PDB file of C-alpha atoms in Angstrom:
ATOM      1  CA  GLU A   1       0.219  -0.031   0.113  1.00  0.00           C
ATOM      2  CA  ASP A   2       1.027   3.266  -0.829  1.00  0.00           C
ATOM      3  CA  GLN A   3       2.432   5.612   2.028  1.00  0.00           C
ATOM      4  CA  VAL A   4       3.372   9.157   2.391  1.00  0.00           C
ATOM      5  CA  THR A   5       4.775  10.938   5.217  1.00  0.00           C
ATOM      6  CA  GLN A   6       5.576  14.520   5.468  1.00  0.00           C
ATOM      7  CA  SER A   7       7.692  16.962   7.565  1.00  0.00           C
ATOM      8  CA  PRO A   8       7.852  19.025   9.680  1.00  0.00           C
ATOM      9  CA  GLU A   9       3.941  19.115  10.586  1.00  0.00           C
ATOM     10  CA  ALA A  10       3.979  22.803  10.888  1.00  0.00           C
ATOM     11  CA  LEU A  11       6.632  25.436  10.039  1.00  0.00           C
ATOM     12  CA  ARG A  12       6.857  29.216  10.949  1.00  0.00           C
ATOM     13  CA  LEU A  13       9.124  31.488   8.750  1.00  0.00           C
ATOM     14  CA  GLN A  14       9.924  34.854   8.466  1.00  0.00           C
ATOM     15  CA  GLU A  15       9.128  36.424   5.532  1.00  0.00           C
ATOM     16  CA  GLY A  16      12.452  36.094   3.157  1.00  0.00           C
ATOM     17  CA  GLU A  17      13.656  33.073   5.476  1.00  0.00           C
ATOM     18  CA  SER A  18      13.966  29.918   2.833  1.00  0.00           C
ATOM     19  CA  SER A  19      13.419  26.692   3.806  1.00  0.00           C
ATOM     20  CA  SER A  20      12.627  23.135   2.709  1.00  0.00           C
ATOM     21  CA  LEU A  21       9.427  20.765   3.067  1.00  0.00           C
ATOM     22  CA  ASN A  22      10.067  17.442   2.989  1.00  0.00           C
ATOM     23  CA  CYS A  23       7.635  14.211   1.858  1.00  0.00           C
ATOM     24  CA  SER A  24       8.583  10.936   2.357  1.00  0.00           C
ATOM     25  CA  TYR A  25       7.163   8.422   0.153  1.00  0.00           C
ATOM     26  CA  THR A  26       6.808   4.326   0.180  1.00  0.00           C
ATOM     27  CA  VAL A  27       5.290   2.555  -3.341  1.00  0.00           C
ATOM     28  CA  SER A  28       6.168  -0.577  -5.202  1.00  0.00           C
ATOM     29  CA  GLY A  29       6.374   2.092  -8.377  1.00  0.00           C
ATOM     30  CA  LEU A  30       5.945   5.676  -8.759  1.00  0.00           C
ATOM     31  CA  ARG A  31       3.442   6.836 -11.401  1.00  0.00           C
ATOM     32  CA  GLY A  32       3.334  10.418 -10.252  1.00  0.00           C
ATOM     33  CA  LEU A  33       4.165  12.597  -7.052  1.00  0.00           C
ATOM     34  CA  PHE A  34       1.798  15.697  -6.687  1.00  0.00           C
ATOM     35  CA  TRP A  35       2.239  19.027  -4.788  1.00  0.00           C
ATOM     36  CA  TYR A  36      -0.678  20.837  -3.804  1.00  0.00           C
ATOM     37  CA  ARG A  37      -1.424  23.955  -1.805  1.00  0.00           C
ATOM     38  CA  GLN A  38      -4.446  24.111   0.725  1.00  0.00           C
ATOM     39  CA  ASP A  39      -5.386  27.408   2.100  1.00  0.00           C
ATOM     40  CA  PRO A  40      -8.172  27.354   5.257  1.00  0.00           C
ATOM     41  CA  GLY A  41     -11.536  26.019   4.171  1.00  0.00           C
ATOM     42  CA  LYS A  42     -10.536  25.519   0.605  1.00  0.00           C
ATOM     43  CA  GLY A  43      -9.565  22.915  -2.083  1.00  0.00           C
ATOM     44  CA  PRO A  44      -6.439  21.718  -2.692  1.00  0.00           C
ATOM     45  CA  GLU A  45      -4.696  23.669  -5.565  1.00  0.00           C
ATOM     46  CA  PHE A  46      -2.483  21.758  -7.511  1.00  0.00           C
ATOM     47  CA  LEU A  47       0.943  22.964  -7.516  1.00  0.00           C
ATOM     48  CA  PHE A  48       3.371  20.345  -9.461  1.00  0.00           C
ATOM     49  CA  THR A  49       3.697  16.732 -10.649  1.00  0.00           C
ATOM     50  CA  LEU A  50       6.815  14.813 -10.817  1.00  0.00           C
ATOM     51  CA  TYR A  51       7.463  11.727 -12.473  1.00  0.00           C
ATOM     52  CA  SER A  52      11.141  10.529 -12.138  1.00  0.00           C
ATOM     53  CA  ALA A  53      14.051  10.763  -9.742  1.00  0.00           C
ATOM     54  CA  GLY A  54      16.305  13.872 -10.431  1.00  0.00           C
ATOM     55  CA  GLU A  55      12.998  15.829 -11.793  1.00  0.00           C
ATOM     56  CA  GLU A  56      12.736  19.440 -10.791  1.00  0.00           C
ATOM     57  CA  LYS A  57       9.593  21.808 -11.087  1.00  0.00           C
ATOM     58  CA  GLU A  58       9.483  25.349 -10.317  1.00  0.00           C
ATOM     59  CA  LYS A  59       6.652  28.281  -9.963  1.00  0.00           C
ATOM     60  CA  GLU A  60       7.212  31.540  -8.711  1.00  0.00           C
ATOM     61  CA  ARG A  61       8.917  31.005  -5.138  1.00  0.00           C
ATOM     62  CA  LEU A  62       8.208  27.292  -5.236  1.00  0.00           C
ATOM     63  CA  LYS A  63      10.691  24.240  -6.408  1.00  0.00           C
ATOM     64  CA  ALA A  64      10.138  20.758  -6.203  1.00  0.00           C
ATOM     65  CA  THR A  65      12.696  18.226  -6.328  1.00  0.00           C
ATOM     66  CA  LEU A  66      12.439  14.197  -6.552  1.00  0.00           C
ATOM     67  CA  THR A  67      14.650  11.283  -5.759  1.00  0.00           C
ATOM     68  CA  LYS A  68      13.664   7.746  -5.318  1.00  0.00           C
ATOM     69  CA  LYS A  69      12.294   8.009  -1.879  1.00  0.00           C
ATOM     70  CA  GLU A  70      11.365  11.682  -1.289  1.00  0.00           C
ATOM     71  CA  SER A  71      10.596  14.800  -2.753  1.00  0.00           C
ATOM     72  CA  PHE A  72      11.237  18.501  -1.652  1.00  0.00           C
ATOM     73  CA  LEU A  73       9.644  21.481  -1.678  1.00  0.00           C
ATOM     74  CA  HIS A  74      12.232  24.496  -1.286  1.00  0.00           C
ATOM     75  CA  ILE A  75      10.363  28.005  -0.770  1.00  0.00           C
ATOM     76  CA  THR A  76      13.035  30.695  -1.754  1.00  0.00           C
ATOM     77  CA  ALA A  77      12.577  34.246   0.016  1.00  0.00           C
ATOM     78  CA  PRO A  78       8.566  33.171   1.320  1.00  0.00           C
ATOM     79  CA  LYS A  79       6.203  35.751   1.799  1.00  0.00           C
ATOM     80  CA  PRO A  80       3.400  36.209   3.835  1.00  0.00           C
ATOM     81  CA  GLU A  81       0.739  34.926   1.172  1.00  0.00           C
ATOM     82  CA  ASP A  82       2.945  31.772   0.760  1.00  0.00           C
ATOM     83  CA  SER A  83       1.239  30.755   4.129  1.00  0.00           C
ATOM     84  CA  ALA A  84      -0.784  27.529   3.391  1.00  0.00           C
ATOM     85  CA  THR A  85      -0.865  23.884   4.180  1.00  0.00           C
ATOM     86  CA  TYR A  86       1.132  21.835   1.749  1.00  0.00           C
ATOM     87  CA  LEU A  87       0.291  18.715   0.729  1.00  0.00           C
ATOM     88  CA  CYS A  88       2.089  16.039  -0.973  1.00  0.00           C
ATOM     89  CA  ALA A  89       0.737  12.782  -2.580  1.00  0.00           C
ATOM     90  CA  VAL A  90       1.577  10.012  -4.544  1.00  0.00           C
ATOM     91  CA  ARG A  91       0.117   7.556  -7.229  1.00  0.00           C
ATOM     92  CA  GLY A  92       1.567   4.009  -7.098  1.00  0.00           C
ATOM     93  CA  VAL A  93       1.766   1.724 -10.086  1.00  0.00           C
ATOM     94  CA  GLU A  94      -0.653  -0.671  -7.549  1.00  0.00           C
ATOM     95  CA  ALA A  95      -2.771   2.108  -7.201  1.00  0.00           C
ATOM     96  CA  ALA A  96      -6.370   1.598  -8.211  1.00  0.00           C
ATOM     97  CA  GLY A  97      -7.618   3.691 -10.504  1.00  0.00           C
ATOM     98  CA  ASN A  98      -6.000   6.887 -10.597  1.00  0.00           C
ATOM     99  CA  LYS A  99      -6.253   7.051  -6.679  1.00  0.00           C
ATOM    100  CA  LEU A 100      -3.883   9.460  -5.027  1.00  0.00           C
ATOM    101  CA  THR A 101      -2.712   8.675  -1.692  1.00  0.00           C
ATOM    102  CA  PHE A 102      -1.910  12.252   0.527  1.00  0.00           C
ATOM    103  CA  GLY A 103       0.376  12.917   3.527  1.00  0.00           C
ATOM    104  CA  GLY A 104      -0.869  14.895   6.564  1.00  0.00           C
ATOM    105  CA  GLY A 105       0.655  18.157   4.930  1.00  0.00           C
ATOM    106  CA  THR A 106       2.788  20.596   6.535  1.00  0.00           C
ATOM    107  CA  ARG A 107       1.289  23.650   7.726  1.00  0.00           C
ATOM    108  CA  VAL A 108       3.619  27.101   6.847  1.00  0.00           C
ATOM    109  CA  LEU A 109       3.326  30.056   8.230  1.00  0.00           C
ATOM    110  CA  VAL A 110       4.820  33.409   7.151  1.00  0.00           C
ATOM    111  CA  LYS A 111       5.428  36.201   9.313  1.00  0.00           C
ATOM    112  CA  PRO A 112       6.100  39.960   7.819  1.00  0.00           C
TER     113      PRO A 112
ATOM    114  CA  ASP B   1     -11.193  28.594  -9.574  1.00  0.00           C
ATOM    115  CA  SER B   2     -10.303  24.779 -10.344  1.00  0.00           C
ATOM    116  CA  GLY B   3     -13.428  24.343 -12.860  1.00  0.00           C
ATOM    117  CA  VAL B   4     -15.088  21.791 -10.339  1.00  0.00           C
ATOM    118  CA  THR B   5     -18.194  22.835  -8.940  1.00  0.00           C
ATOM    119  CA  GLN B   6     -19.840  21.360  -5.712  1.00  0.00           C
ATOM    120  CA  THR B   7     -22.980  21.936  -3.941  1.00  0.00           C
ATOM    121  CA  PRO B   8     -24.199  22.974  -1.332  1.00  0.00           C
ATOM    122  CA  LYS B   9     -21.010  24.744   0.027  1.00  0.00           C
ATOM    123  CA  HIS B  10     -22.226  24.208   3.619  1.00  0.00           C
ATOM    124  CA  LEU B  11     -25.072  21.773   5.366  1.00  0.00           C
ATOM    125  CA  ILE B  12     -25.868  20.922   8.930  1.00  0.00           C
ATOM    126  CA  THR B  13     -28.156  18.049   9.620  1.00  0.00           C
ATOM    127  CA  ALA B  14     -29.333  15.761  12.577  1.00  0.00           C
ATOM    128  CA  THR B  15     -27.462  12.278  13.199  1.00  0.00           C
ATOM    129  CA  GLY B  16     -29.587   9.384  11.345  1.00  0.00           C
ATOM    130  CA  GLN B  17     -30.438  11.592   8.195  1.00  0.00           C
ATOM    131  CA  ARG B  18     -29.205  11.471   4.694  1.00  0.00           C
ATOM    132  CA  VAL B  19     -27.654  14.090   2.337  1.00  0.00           C
ATOM    133  CA  THR B  20     -26.432  14.162  -0.972  1.00  0.00           C
ATOM    134  CA  LEU B  21     -23.494  16.199  -2.419  1.00  0.00           C
ATOM    135  CA  ARG B  22     -23.559  16.884  -5.902  1.00  0.00           C
ATOM    136  CA  CYS B  23     -20.495  17.891  -7.959  1.00  0.00           C
ATOM    137  CA  SER B  24     -19.809  19.200 -11.624  1.00  0.00           C
ATOM    138  CA  PRO B  25     -16.519  18.215 -13.073  1.00  0.00           C
ATOM    139  CA  ARG B  26     -14.059  20.232 -15.221  1.00  0.00           C
ATOM    140  CA  SER B  27     -15.320  20.521 -18.844  1.00  0.00           C
ATOM    141  CA  GLY B  28     -13.993  17.752 -20.632  1.00  0.00           C
ATOM    142  CA  ASP B  29     -12.814  15.709 -17.656  1.00  0.00           C
ATOM    143  CA  LEU B  30     -14.095  12.291 -17.708  1.00  0.00           C
ATOM    144  CA  SER B  31     -13.162  10.936 -14.069  1.00  0.00           C
ATOM    145  CA  VAL B  32     -14.270  12.124 -10.957  1.00  0.00           C
ATOM    146  CA  TYR B  33     -13.351  11.579  -7.540  1.00  0.00           C
ATOM    147  CA  TRP B  34     -14.434  11.874  -4.047  1.00  0.00           C
ATOM    148  CA  TYR B  35     -12.112  12.905  -1.078  1.00  0.00           C
ATOM    149  CA  GLN B  36     -13.268  13.087   2.772  1.00  0.00           C
ATOM    150  CA  GLN B  37     -11.150  15.064   4.998  1.00  0.00           C
ATOM    151  CA  SER B  38     -11.229  15.784   8.743  1.00  0.00           C
ATOM    152  CA  LEU B  39      -8.898  17.020  11.094  1.00  0.00           C
ATOM    153  CA  ASP B  40      -7.619  13.881  12.421  1.00  0.00           C
ATOM    154  CA  GLN B  41      -7.388  11.727   9.180  1.00  0.00           C
ATOM    155  CA  GLY B  42      -6.291  14.278   6.455  1.00  0.00           C
ATOM    156  CA  LEU B  43      -7.217  13.562   2.854  1.00  0.00           C
ATOM    157  CA  GLN B  44      -9.261  10.238   2.710  1.00  0.00           C
ATOM    158  CA  PHE B  45     -10.097   8.816  -0.998  1.00  0.00           C
ATOM    159  CA  LEU B  46     -13.484   7.456  -1.140  1.00  0.00           C
ATOM    160  CA  ILE B  47     -14.022   6.638  -5.077  1.00  0.00           C
ATOM    161  CA  GLN B  48     -13.590   7.243  -8.216  1.00  0.00           C
ATOM    162  CA  TYR B  49     -15.850   6.863 -11.197  1.00  0.00           C
ATOM    163  CA  TYR B  50     -14.724   7.025 -15.087  1.00  0.00           C
ATOM    164  CA  ASN B  51     -16.910   8.098 -17.622  1.00  0.00           C
ATOM    165  CA  GLY B  52     -19.652   6.774 -15.558  1.00  0.00           C
ATOM    166  CA  GLU B  53     -18.377   3.464 -14.210  1.00  0.00           C
ATOM    167  CA  GLU B  54     -16.702   2.952 -11.159  1.00  0.00           C
ATOM    168  CA  ARG B  55     -13.141   2.677 -11.190  1.00  0.00           C
ATOM    169  CA  ALA B  56     -11.532   2.339  -7.815  1.00  0.00           C
ATOM    170  CA  LYS B  57     -12.674   2.366  -4.289  1.00  0.00           C
ATOM    171  CA  GLY B  58     -11.138   3.420  -0.978  1.00  0.00           C
ATOM    172  CA  ASN B  59     -12.418   3.554   2.698  1.00  0.00           C
ATOM    173  CA  ILE B  60     -15.850   4.210   1.895  1.00  0.00           C
ATOM    174  CA  LEU B  61     -18.195   3.260   3.940  1.00  0.00           C
ATOM    175  CA  GLU B  62     -21.423   1.216   3.127  1.00  0.00           C
ATOM    176  CA  ARG B  63     -23.649   3.923   4.383  1.00  0.00           C
ATOM    177  CA  PHE B  64     -22.186   5.962   1.667  1.00  0.00           C
ATOM    178  CA  SER B  65     -22.628   5.727  -1.973  1.00  0.00           C
ATOM    179  CA  ALA B  66     -21.966   7.740  -5.031  1.00  0.00           C
ATOM    180  CA  GLN B  67     -22.728   7.458  -9.074  1.00  0.00           C
ATOM    181  CA  GLN B  68     -21.628   9.319 -11.868  1.00  0.00           C
ATOM    182  CA  PHE B  69     -24.122  10.419 -14.462  1.00  0.00           C
ATOM    183  CA  PRO B  70     -24.544  10.487 -18.259  1.00  0.00           C
ATOM    184  CA  ASP B  71     -23.514  14.002 -18.058  1.00  0.00           C
ATOM    185  CA  LEU B  72     -20.708  13.283 -16.231  1.00  0.00           C
ATOM    186  CA  HIS B  73     -21.841  14.863 -12.826  1.00  0.00           C
ATOM    187  CA  SER B  74     -21.596  13.093  -9.736  1.00  0.00           C
ATOM    188  CA  GLU B  75     -23.541  12.925  -6.562  1.00  0.00           C
ATOM    189  CA  LEU B  76     -22.171  11.324  -3.457  1.00  0.00           C
ATOM    190  CA  ASN B  77     -25.187   9.792  -1.044  1.00  0.00           C
ATOM    191  CA  LEU B  78     -24.178   9.421   2.926  1.00  0.00           C
ATOM    192  CA  SER B  79     -26.908   8.106   4.581  1.00  0.00           C
ATOM    193  CA  SER B  80     -27.544   7.272   8.742  1.00  0.00           C
ATOM    194  CA  LEU B  81     -25.307   9.944   9.073  1.00  0.00           C
ATOM    195  CA  GLU B  82     -23.331   9.744  12.941  1.00  0.00           C
ATOM    196  CA  LEU B  83     -21.268  12.515  14.210  1.00  0.00           C
ATOM    197  CA  GLY B  84     -18.173  11.242  13.070  1.00  0.00           C
ATOM    198  CA  ASP B  85     -19.367  12.053   9.620  1.00  0.00           C
ATOM    199  CA  SER B  86     -18.823  15.706   9.806  1.00  0.00           C
ATOM    200  CA  ALA B  87     -16.384  16.647   7.935  1.00  0.00           C
ATOM    201  CA  LEU B  88     -15.180  18.561   4.623  1.00  0.00           C
ATOM    202  CA  TYR B  89     -16.084  16.500   1.199  1.00  0.00           C
ATOM    203  CA  PHE B  90     -14.008  17.307  -1.630  1.00  0.00           C
ATOM    204  CA  CYS B  91     -15.063  16.051  -5.201  1.00  0.00           C
ATOM    205  CA  ALA B  92     -12.140  16.566  -8.169  1.00  0.00           C
ATOM    206  CA  SER B  93     -11.658  15.582 -11.269  1.00  0.00           C
ATOM    207  CA  SER B  94      -9.026  14.693 -14.189  1.00  0.00           C
ATOM    208  CA  LEU B  95      -9.371  14.576 -17.598  1.00  0.00           C
ATOM    209  CA  GLY B  96      -8.021  10.343 -16.701  1.00  0.00           C
ATOM    210  CA  GLN B  97      -6.038   9.246 -19.926  1.00  0.00           C
ATOM    211  CA  GLY B  98      -2.386   9.348 -20.216  1.00  0.00           C
ATOM    212  CA  LYS B  99       0.134  11.251 -17.997  1.00  0.00           C
ATOM    213  CA  ALA B 100      -1.743  14.723 -18.998  1.00  0.00           C
ATOM    214  CA  GLY B 101      -4.700  12.965 -17.372  1.00  0.00           C
ATOM    215  CA  ASN B 102      -3.159  12.286 -14.171  1.00  0.00           C
ATOM    216  CA  THR B 103      -3.523  15.580 -12.938  1.00  0.00           C
ATOM    217  CA  ILE B 104      -6.491  15.728 -10.379  1.00  0.00           C
ATOM    218  CA  TYR B 105      -8.340  18.966  -9.361  1.00  0.00           C
ATOM    219  CA  PHE B 106     -10.207  19.930  -6.619  1.00  0.00           C
ATOM    220  CA  GLY B 107     -13.206  21.516  -6.047  1.00  0.00           C
ATOM    221  CA  GLU B 108     -13.983  23.942  -3.111  1.00  0.00           C
ATOM    222  CA  GLY B 109     -15.895  21.497  -0.785  1.00  0.00           C
ATOM    223  CA  SER B 110     -18.781  20.771   1.147  1.00  0.00           C
ATOM    224  CA  TRP B 111     -18.738  20.992   4.564  1.00  0.00           C
ATOM    225  CA  LEU B 112     -20.933  18.883   6.524  1.00  0.00           C
ATOM    226  CA  THR B 113     -21.719  19.113  10.124  1.00  0.00           C
ATOM    227  CA  VAL B 114     -23.691  16.510  11.634  1.00  0.00           C
ATOM    228  CA  VAL B 115     -25.897  17.613  14.952  1.00  0.00           C
TER     229      VAL B 115
END
């Protein structure tokens, strides 16, 4: 069964203080690793998909990287508007349909 | 705006009652998914439909059922509601074919409170 563990659970940053979020996963074979951003009371917003080790994707202040065991979401010079919960999810080769398995998320608070 | 539309946004109902949540997927998407999010469980996959047929099933209770109609909208029916069913229910959709179809887009959710 696919498993995803995210760390830390919560992260408090000063504006401009770069940091990284970790997503460790266990799958028999990876069909895709996904990052989402979720604001309180809202639906998850798609950020990135990564398919193979070594792959990197960037969007504004966010950069996602992937290895065979984990993914990192780097936040460079964050702003208060980057405050949200960041969710990591995987789709393994044995997952039924297009099912995604999510981690518990990392709550990020960026203070001005 | 992801393009996935869910109604109602909020509902409060009593234990033992039945409710129906409705979802319209993004234009062109053939797959619809239902997820449940509660504080202690995170996002839990319930069920997936593809072009009207059930494709995958997760931890969906027997009291819950879903279907996808010919116009591709979907409904999640929750019956004999219990206090523990209070949660945010998300519908999501994807194209469902190939790598481009792998990305799942979520709606804004339906807040269900059972009292």
